[in-house]
mmCIF file of C-alpha atoms in Angstrom:
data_model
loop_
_atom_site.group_PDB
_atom_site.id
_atom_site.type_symbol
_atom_site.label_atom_id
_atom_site.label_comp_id
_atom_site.label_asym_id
_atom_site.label_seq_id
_atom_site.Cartn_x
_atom_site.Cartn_y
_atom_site.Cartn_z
ATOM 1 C CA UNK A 1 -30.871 8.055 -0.851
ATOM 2 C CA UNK A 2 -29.623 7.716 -4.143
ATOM 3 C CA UNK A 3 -25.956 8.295 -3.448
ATOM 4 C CA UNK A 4 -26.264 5.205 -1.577
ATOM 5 C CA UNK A 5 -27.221 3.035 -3.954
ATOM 6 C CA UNK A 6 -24.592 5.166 -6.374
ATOM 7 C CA UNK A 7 -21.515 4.405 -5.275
ATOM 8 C CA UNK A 8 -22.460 0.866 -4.203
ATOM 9 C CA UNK A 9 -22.503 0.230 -7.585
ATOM 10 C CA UNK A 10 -19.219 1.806 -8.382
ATOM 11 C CA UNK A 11 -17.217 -0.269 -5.751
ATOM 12 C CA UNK A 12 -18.988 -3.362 -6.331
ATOM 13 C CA UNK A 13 -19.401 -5.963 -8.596
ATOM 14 C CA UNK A 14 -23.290 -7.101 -7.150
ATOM 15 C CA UNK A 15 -25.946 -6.685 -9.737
ATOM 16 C CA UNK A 16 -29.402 -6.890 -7.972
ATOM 17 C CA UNK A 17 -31.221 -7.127 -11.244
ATOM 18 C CA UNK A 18 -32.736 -10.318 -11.361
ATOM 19 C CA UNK A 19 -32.565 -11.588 -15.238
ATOM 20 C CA UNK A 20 -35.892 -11.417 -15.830
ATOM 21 C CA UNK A 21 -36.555 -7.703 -15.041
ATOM 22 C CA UNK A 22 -33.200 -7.529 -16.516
ATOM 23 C CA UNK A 23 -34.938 -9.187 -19.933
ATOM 24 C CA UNK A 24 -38.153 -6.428 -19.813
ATOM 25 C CA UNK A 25 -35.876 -3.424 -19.058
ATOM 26 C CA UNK A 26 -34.176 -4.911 -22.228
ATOM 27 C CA UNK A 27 -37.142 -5.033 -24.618
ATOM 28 C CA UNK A 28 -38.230 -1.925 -22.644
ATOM 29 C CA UNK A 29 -35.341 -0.395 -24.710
ATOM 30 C CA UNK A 30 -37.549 -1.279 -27.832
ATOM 31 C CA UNK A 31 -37.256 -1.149 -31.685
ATOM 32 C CA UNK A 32 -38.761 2.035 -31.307
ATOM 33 C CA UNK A 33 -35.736 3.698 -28.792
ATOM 34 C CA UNK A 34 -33.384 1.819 -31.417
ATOM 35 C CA UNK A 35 -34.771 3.299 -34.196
ATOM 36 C CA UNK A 36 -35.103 6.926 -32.521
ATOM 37 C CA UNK A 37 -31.067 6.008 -31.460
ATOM 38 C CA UNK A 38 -29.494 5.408 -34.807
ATOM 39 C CA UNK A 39 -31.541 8.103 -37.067
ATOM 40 C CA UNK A 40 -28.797 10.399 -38.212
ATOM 41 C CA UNK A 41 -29.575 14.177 -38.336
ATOM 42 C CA UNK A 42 -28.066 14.844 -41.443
ATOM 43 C CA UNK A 43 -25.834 12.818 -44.313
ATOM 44 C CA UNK A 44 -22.311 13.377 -42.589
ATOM 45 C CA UNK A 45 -23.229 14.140 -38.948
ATOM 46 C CA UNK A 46 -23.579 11.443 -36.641
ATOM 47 C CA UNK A 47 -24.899 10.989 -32.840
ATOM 48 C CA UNK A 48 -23.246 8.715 -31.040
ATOM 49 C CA UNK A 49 -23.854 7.115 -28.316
ATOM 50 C CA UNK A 50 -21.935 7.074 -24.679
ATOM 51 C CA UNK A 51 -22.668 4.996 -21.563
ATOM 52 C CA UNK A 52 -20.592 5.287 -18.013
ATOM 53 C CA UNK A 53 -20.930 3.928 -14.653
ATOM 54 C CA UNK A 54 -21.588 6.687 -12.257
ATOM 55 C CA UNK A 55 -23.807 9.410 -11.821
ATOM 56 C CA UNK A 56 -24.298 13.132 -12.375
ATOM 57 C CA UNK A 57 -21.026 15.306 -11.339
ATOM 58 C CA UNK A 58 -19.234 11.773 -10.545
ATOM 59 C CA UNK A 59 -15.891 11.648 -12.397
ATOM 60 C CA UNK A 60 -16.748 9.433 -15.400
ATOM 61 C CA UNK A 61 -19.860 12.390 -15.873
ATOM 62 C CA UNK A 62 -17.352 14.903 -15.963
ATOM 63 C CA UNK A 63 -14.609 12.779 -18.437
ATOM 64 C CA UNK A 64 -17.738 11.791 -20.577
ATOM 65 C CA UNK A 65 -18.979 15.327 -20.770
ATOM 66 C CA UNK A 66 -15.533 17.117 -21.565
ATOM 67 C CA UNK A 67 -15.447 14.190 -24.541
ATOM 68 C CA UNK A 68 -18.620 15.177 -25.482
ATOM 69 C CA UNK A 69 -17.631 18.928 -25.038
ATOM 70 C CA UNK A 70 -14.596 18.309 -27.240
ATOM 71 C CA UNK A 71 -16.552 16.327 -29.916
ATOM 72 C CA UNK A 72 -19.626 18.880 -30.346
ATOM 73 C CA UNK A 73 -17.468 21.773 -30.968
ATOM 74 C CA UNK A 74 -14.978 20.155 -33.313
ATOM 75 C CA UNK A 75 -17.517 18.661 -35.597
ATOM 76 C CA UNK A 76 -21.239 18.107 -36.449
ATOM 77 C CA UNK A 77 -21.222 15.107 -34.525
ATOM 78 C CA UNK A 78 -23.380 14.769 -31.901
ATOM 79 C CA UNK A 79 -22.800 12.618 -28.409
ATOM 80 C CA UNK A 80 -25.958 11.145 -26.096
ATOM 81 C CA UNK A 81 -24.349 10.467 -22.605
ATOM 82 C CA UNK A 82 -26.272 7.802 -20.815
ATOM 83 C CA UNK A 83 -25.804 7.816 -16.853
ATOM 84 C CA UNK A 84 -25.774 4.949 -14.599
ATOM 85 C CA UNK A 85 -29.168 2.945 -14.295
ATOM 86 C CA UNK A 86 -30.423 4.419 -18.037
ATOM 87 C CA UNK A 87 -29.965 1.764 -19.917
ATOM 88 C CA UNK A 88 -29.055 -0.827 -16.414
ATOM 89 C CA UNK A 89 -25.831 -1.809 -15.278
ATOM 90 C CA UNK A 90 -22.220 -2.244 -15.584
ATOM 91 C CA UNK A 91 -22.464 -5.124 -17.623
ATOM 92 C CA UNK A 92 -25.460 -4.495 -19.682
ATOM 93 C CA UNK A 93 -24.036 -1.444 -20.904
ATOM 94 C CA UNK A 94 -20.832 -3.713 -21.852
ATOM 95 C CA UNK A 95 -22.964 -6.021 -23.507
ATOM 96 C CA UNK A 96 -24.724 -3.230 -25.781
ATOM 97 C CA UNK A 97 -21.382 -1.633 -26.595
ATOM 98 C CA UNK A 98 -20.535 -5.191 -27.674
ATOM 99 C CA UNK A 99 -23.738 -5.624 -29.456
ATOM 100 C CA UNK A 100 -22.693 -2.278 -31.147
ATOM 101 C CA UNK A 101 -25.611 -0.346 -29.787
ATOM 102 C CA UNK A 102 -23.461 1.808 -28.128
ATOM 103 C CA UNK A 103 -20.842 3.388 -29.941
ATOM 104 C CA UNK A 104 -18.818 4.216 -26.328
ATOM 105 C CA UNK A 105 -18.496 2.513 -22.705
ATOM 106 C CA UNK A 106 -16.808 3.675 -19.688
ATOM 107 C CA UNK A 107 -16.041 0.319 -17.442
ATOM 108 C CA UNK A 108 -13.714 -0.034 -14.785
ATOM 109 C CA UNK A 109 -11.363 -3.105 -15.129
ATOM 110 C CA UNK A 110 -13.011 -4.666 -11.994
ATOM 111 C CA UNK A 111 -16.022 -5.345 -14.118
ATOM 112 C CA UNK A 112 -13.902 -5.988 -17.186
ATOM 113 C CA UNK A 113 -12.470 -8.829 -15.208
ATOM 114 C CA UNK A 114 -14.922 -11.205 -16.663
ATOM 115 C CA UNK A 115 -14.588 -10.506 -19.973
ATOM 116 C CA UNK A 116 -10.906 -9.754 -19.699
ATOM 117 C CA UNK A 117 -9.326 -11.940 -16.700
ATOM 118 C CA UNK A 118 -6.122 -8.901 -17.020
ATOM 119 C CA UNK A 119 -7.888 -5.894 -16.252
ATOM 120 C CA UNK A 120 -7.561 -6.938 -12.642
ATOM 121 C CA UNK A 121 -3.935 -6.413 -12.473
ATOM 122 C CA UNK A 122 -5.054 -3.243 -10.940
ATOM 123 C CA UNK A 123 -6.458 -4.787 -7.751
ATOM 124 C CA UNK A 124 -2.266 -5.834 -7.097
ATOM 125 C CA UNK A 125 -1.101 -3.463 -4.391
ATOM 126 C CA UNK A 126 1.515 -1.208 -4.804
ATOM 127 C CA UNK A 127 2.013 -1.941 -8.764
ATOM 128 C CA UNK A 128 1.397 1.687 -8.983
ATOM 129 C CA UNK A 129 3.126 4.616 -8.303
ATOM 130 C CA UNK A 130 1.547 6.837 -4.638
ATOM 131 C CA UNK A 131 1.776 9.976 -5.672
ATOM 132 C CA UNK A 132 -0.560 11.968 -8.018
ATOM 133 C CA UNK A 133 1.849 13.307 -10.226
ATOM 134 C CA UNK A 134 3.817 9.943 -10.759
ATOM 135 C CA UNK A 135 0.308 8.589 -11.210
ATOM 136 C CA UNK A 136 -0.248 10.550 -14.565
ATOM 137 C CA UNK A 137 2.823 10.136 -15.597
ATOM 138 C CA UNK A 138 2.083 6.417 -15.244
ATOM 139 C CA UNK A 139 -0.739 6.471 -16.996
ATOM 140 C CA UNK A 140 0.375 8.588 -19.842
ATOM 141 C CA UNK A 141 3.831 6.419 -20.263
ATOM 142 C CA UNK A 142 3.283 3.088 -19.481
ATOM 143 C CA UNK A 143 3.858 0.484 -21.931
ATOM 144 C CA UNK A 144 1.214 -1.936 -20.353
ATOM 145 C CA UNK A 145 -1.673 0.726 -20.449
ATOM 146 C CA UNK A 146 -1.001 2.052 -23.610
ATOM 147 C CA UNK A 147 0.357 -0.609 -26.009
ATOM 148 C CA UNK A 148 -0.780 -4.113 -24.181
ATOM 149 C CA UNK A 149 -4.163 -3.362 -22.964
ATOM 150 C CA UNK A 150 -5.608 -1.796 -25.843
ATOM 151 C CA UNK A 151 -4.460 -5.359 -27.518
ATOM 152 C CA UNK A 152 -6.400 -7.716 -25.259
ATOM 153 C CA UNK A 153 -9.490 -5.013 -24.963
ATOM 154 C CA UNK A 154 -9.496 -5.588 -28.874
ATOM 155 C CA UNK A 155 -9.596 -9.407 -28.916
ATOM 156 C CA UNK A 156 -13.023 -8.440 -27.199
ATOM 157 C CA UNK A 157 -14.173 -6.338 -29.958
ATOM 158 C CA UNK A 158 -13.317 -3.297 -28.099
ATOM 159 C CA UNK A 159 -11.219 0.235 -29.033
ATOM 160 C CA UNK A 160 -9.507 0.844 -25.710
ATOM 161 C CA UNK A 161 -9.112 4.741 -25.772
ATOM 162 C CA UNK A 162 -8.343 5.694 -22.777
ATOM 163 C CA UNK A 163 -7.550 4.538 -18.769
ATOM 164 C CA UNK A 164 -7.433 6.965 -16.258
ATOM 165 C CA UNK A 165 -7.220 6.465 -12.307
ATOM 166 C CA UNK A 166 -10.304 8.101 -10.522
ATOM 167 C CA UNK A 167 -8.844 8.583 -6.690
ATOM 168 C CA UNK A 168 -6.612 7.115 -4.367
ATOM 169 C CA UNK A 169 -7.097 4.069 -2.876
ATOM 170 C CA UNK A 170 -8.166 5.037 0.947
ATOM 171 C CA UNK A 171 -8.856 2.343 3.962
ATOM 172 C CA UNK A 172 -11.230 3.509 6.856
ATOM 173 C CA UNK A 173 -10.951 1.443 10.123
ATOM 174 C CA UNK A 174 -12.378 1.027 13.752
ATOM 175 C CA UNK A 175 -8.796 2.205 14.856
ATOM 176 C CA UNK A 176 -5.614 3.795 13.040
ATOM 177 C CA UNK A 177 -3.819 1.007 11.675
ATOM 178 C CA UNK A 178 -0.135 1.500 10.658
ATOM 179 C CA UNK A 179 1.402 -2.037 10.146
ATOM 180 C CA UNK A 180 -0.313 -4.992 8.793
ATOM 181 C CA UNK A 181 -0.273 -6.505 12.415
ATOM 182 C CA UNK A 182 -3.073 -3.875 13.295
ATOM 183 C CA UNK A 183 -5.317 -5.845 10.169
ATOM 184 C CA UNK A 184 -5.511 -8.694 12.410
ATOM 185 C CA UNK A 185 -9.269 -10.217 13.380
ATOM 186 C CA UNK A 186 -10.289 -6.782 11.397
ATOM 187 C CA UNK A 187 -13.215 -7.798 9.186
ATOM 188 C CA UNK A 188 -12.874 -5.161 5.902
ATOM 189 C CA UNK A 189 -15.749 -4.888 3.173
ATOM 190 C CA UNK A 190 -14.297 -5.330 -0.236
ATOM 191 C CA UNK A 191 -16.259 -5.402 -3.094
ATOM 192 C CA UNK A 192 -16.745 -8.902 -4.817
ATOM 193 C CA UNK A 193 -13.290 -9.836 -6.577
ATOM 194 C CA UNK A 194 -11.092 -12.576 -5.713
ATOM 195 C CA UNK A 195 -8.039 -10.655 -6.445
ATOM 196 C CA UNK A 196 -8.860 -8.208 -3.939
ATOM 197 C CA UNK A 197 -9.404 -10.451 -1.380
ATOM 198 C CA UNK A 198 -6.531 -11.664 -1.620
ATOM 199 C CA UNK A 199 -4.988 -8.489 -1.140
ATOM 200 C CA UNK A 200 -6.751 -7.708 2.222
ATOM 201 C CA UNK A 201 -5.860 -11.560 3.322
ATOM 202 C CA UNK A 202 -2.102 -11.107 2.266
ATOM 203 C CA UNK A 203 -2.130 -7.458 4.692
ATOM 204 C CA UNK A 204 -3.524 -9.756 7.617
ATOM 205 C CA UNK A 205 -7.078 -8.810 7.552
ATOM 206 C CA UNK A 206 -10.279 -10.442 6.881
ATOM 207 C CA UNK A 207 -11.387 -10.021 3.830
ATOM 208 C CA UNK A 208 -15.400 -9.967 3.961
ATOM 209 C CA UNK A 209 -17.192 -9.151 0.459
ATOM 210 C CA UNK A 210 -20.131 -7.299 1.650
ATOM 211 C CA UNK A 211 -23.242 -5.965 -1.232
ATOM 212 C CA UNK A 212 -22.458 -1.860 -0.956
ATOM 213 C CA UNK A 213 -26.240 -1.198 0.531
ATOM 214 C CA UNK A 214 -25.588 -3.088 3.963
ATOM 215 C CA UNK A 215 -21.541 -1.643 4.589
ATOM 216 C CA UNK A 216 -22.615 1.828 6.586
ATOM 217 C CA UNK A 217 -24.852 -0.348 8.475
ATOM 218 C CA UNK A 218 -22.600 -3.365 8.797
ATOM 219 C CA UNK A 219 -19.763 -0.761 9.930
ATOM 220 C CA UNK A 220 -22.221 1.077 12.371
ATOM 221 C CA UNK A 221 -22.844 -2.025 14.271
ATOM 222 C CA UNK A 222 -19.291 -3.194 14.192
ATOM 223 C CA UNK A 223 -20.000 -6.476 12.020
ATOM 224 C CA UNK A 224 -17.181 -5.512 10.006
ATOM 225 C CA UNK A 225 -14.118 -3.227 11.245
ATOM 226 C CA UNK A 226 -13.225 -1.312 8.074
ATOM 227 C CA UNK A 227 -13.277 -0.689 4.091
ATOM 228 C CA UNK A 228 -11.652 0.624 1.272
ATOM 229 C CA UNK A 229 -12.830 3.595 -1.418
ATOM 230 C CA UNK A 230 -11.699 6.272 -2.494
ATOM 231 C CA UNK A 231 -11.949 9.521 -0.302
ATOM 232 C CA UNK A 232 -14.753 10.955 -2.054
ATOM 233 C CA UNK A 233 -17.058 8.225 -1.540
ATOM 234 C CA UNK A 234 -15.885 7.803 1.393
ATOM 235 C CA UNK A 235 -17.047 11.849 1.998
ATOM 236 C CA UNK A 236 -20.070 11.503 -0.013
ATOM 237 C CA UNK A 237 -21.574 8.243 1.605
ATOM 238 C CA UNK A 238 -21.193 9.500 5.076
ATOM 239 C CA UNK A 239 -18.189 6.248 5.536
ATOM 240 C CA UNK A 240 -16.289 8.545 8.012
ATOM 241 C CA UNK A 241 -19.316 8.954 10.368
ATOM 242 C CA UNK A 242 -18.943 5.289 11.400
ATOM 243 C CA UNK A 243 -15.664 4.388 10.599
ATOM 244 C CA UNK A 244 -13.363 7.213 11.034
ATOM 245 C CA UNK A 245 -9.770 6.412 11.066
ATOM 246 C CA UNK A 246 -8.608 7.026 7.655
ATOM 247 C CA UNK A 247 -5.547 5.121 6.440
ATOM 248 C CA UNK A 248 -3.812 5.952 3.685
ATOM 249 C CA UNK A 249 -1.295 3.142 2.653
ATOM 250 C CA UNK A 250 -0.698 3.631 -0.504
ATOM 251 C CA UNK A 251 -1.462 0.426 -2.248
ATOM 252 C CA UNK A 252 -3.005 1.158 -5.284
ATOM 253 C CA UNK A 253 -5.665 3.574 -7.386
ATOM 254 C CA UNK A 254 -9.499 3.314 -8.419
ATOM 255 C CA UNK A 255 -8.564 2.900 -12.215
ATOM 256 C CA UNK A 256 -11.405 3.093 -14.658
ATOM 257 C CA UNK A 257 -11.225 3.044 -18.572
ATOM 258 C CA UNK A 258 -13.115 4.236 -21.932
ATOM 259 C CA UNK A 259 -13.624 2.659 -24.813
ATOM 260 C CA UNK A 260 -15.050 2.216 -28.442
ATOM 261 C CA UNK A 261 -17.219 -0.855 -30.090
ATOM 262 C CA UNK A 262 -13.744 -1.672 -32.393
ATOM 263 C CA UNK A 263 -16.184 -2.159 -35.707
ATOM 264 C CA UNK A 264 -17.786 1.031 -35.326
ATOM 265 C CA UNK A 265 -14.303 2.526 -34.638
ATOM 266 C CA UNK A 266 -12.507 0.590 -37.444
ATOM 267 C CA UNK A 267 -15.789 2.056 -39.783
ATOM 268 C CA UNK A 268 -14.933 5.514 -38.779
ATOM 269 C CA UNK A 269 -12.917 8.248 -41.500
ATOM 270 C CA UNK A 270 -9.259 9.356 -40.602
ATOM 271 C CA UNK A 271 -10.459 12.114 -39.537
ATOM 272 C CA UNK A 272 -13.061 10.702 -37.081
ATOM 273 C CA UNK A 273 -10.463 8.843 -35.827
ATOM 274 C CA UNK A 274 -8.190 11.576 -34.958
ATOM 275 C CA UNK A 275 -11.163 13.404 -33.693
ATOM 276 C CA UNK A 276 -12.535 10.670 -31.069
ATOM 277 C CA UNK A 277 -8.862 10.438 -29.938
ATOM 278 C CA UNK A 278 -8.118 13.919 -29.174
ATOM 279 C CA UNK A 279 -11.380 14.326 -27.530
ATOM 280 C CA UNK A 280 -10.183 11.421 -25.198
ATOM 281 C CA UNK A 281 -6.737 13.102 -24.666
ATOM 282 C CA UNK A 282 -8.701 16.315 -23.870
ATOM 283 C CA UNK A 283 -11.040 14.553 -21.751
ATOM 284 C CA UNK A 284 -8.312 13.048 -19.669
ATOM 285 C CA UNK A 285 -6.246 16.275 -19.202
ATOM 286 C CA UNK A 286 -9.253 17.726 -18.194
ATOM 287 C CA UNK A 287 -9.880 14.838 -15.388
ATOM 288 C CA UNK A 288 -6.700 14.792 -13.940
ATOM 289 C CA UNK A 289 -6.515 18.210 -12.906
ATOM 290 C CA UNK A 290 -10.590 17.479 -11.655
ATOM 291 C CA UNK A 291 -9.790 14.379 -9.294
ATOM 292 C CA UNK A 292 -6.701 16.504 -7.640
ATOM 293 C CA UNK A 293 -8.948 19.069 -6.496
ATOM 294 C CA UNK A 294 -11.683 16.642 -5.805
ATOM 295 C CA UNK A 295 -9.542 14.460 -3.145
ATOM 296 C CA UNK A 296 -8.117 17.221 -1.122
ATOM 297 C CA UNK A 297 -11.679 19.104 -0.905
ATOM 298 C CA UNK A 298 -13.576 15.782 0.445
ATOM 299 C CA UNK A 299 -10.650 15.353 3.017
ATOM 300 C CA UNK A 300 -11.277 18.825 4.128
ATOM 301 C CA UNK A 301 -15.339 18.148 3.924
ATOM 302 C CA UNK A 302 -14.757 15.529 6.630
ATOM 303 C CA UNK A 303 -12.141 16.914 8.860
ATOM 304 C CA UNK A 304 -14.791 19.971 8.967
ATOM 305 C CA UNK A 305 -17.670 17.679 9.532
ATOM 306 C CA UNK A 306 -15.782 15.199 12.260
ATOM 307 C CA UNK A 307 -14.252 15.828 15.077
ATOM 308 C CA UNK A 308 -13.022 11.988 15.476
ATOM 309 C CA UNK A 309 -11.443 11.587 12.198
ATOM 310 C CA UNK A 310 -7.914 10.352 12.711
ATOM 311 C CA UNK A 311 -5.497 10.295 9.768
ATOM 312 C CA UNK A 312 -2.762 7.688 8.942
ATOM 313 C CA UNK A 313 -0.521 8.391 6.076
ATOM 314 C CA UNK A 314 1.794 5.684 6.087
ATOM 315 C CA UNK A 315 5.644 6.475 5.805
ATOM 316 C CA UNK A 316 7.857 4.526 3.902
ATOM 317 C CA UNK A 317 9.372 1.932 6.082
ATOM 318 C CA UNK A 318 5.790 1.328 6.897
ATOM 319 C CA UNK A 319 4.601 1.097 3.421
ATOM 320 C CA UNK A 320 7.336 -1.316 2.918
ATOM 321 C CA UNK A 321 5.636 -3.997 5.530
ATOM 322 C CA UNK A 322 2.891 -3.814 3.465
ATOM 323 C CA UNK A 323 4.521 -4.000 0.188
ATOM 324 C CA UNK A 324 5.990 -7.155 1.337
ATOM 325 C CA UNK A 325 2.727 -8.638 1.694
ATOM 326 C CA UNK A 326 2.044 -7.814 -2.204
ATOM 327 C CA UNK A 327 3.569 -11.065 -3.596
ATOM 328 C CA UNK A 328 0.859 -13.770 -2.930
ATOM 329 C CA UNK A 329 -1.224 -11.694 -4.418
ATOM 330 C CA UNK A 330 0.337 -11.881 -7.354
ATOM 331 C CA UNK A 331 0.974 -15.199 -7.573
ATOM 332 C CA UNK A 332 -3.002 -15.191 -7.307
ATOM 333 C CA UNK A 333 -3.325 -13.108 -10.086
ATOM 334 C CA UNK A 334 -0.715 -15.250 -12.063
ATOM 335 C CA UNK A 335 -3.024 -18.341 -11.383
ATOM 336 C CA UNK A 336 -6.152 -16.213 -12.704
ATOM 337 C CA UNK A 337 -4.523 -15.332 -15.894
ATOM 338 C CA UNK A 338 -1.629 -17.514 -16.740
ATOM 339 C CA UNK A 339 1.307 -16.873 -19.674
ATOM 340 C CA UNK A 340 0.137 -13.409 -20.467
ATOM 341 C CA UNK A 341 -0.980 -12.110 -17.266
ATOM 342 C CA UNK A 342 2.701 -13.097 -16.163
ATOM 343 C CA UNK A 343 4.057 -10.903 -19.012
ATOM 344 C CA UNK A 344 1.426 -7.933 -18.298
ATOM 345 C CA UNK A 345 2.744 -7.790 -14.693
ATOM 346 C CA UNK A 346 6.200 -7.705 -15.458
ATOM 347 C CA UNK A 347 5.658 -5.293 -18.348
ATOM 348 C CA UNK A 348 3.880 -3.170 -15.281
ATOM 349 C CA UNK A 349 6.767 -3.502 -12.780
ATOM 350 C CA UNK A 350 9.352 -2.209 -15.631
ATOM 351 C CA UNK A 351 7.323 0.787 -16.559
ATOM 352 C CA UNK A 352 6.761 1.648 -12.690
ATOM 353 C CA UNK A 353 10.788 1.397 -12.396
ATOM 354 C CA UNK A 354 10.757 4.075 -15.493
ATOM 355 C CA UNK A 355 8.393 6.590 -14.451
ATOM 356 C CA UNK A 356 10.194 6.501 -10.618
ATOM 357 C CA UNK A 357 13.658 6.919 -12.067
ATOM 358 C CA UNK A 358 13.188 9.459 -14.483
#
């Protein structure tokens, strides 16, 4: 069903699009669409334009409609939300906000990773805090997030406005797993990125990219022995029916991030400006409280629906096992991204230090 092919997408870099349907879905877009795009109702009212990821009621839906929310009733702007598979993929949508087509794109830094080798810093276990409310803090204080990543997203042409974590990273295995001895000969899906199979390699698993359509079935027949998501896809995809011990370790968050074509942002008045940024502070306070609820109700969706769901929350000293594990990954990422990925990481580790301390 279409869920399926939904969150595949999500958790996995794979574009089946061959280039040349790719190329007529392109032109399908048409001067004509264009055109019927960029016609402005009236002299100072403008529609914009917003593209995301996901799908209807998935959490980038709900942050892109609470910006559009915030938008429509504090001006005579208008917003157009595109959904995944309107206007094609991940990175076509990047390319049109590029092109300045689109006036806003919501990417996760796992697909940002080509453009911007840094934005897979987030793939790094444990560089972020484990609980939710450290999380926002995080997110709101960090120096990284909001002073050196809005730098590098604008060497791409891009107004970083806002990055926000989406749920908890969660494994599910063939068996509970509590120390990264129990990884061994365990084949886990990941989605396509180097960094993060270096992750799974570093906790003594198997790291086996796998395209999103084939993992329930892959899972189901025991070809692989686990993978990672967060716990709503892992509810909403059925994950749990076929692999149900859930471990949760800790290591890291689904991170995702909005953003602005910089010229059309640059081009805006004061005013616009402010208004585009409160409307992505709103959105985000309005997310945060939305993925809380969201991660505690698909946990209780599945203990309901399973009677062999096991789960693993790792204490500390176990967590620490793990954690040891984390810095070959990092050297990795280091490799990947050289001088200023070095300083991005360390920039990370200091504000984690701050946000635990205070």
């Amino acid at each position: 069903g279409a869920v399926t092919i939904h969150f595949g997408k999500k958790t996995n870099g794979e574009n089946p699009m061959s280039s040349m349907s790719k190329f007529k879905k392109l032109a399908g877009i048409s001067a004509f669409a264009f055109a019927a795009m960029t016609m402005a109702n009236s002299v100072n009212a403008a529609n914009w334009r917003y593209a995301h990821e996901e799908y209807e009621g998935d959490v980038q839906d709900v942050f892109a409609y609470k910006f559009k929310e915030y938008i429509e009733e504090n001006s005579d702007h208008t917003l157009q939300v595109y959904r995944f598979g309107e206007l094609g993929e991940s990175d076509d949508i990047m390319e049109q906000t590029q092109a300045g087509i689109l006036n806003f794109v919501n990417q996760s830094p796992g697909f940002t990773g080509s453009l911007i080798p840094e934005a897979q810093i987030f793939f790094i276990p444990y560089l972020m805090p484990t609980d939710m409310d450290t999380v926002i803090k995080f997110f709101r204080e960090s120096e990284a997030i909001n002073e050196d990543f809005p730098e590098l997203y604008a060497q791409n042409g891009l107004e970083l406005l806002q990055m926000y974590p989406e749920g908890e990273m969660v494994v599910t295995v063939d068996e509970p797993v509590s120390k990264p001895e129990d990884f061994n000969n365990k084949k886990i899906r990941v989605m396509t990125n180097p960094l993060l199979s270096e992750t799974y390699s570093a906790f003594g698993a198997t790291p086996t990219p796998l395209p999103w359509g084939e993992v329930y079935g892959a899972l189901q027949t025991n070809m692989i022995q686990g993978q990672e998501n967060p716990i709503f896809w892992i509810e909403s995809g059925g994950l749990y029916e076929v692999s149900p011990n859930l471990v949760f370790t800790s290591h890291g968050w689904f991170t995702t991030a909005m953003m602005a074509n910089k010229n059309f942002y640059d081009g805006l008045s004061d005013e616009d400006k402010k208004l585009v940024e409160d409307a992505a502070d709103h959105a985000f306070e309005k997310i945060i409280v939305h993925i809380d609820g969201l991660a505690e109700e698909a946990l209780e969706k599945i203990k309901k629906t399973s009677d062999e769901v096991t789960v693993t929350r790792l204490n500390d000293e176990q967590i620490e096992a793990f954690k040891a594990r984390a810095p070959q990954v990092e050297e990795k990422f280091i490799e990947m991204t050289g001088e200023s990925g070095k300083e991005l990481l360390n920039q990370f580790k200091e504000d984690l230090k701050e946000v635990q301390n205070n």
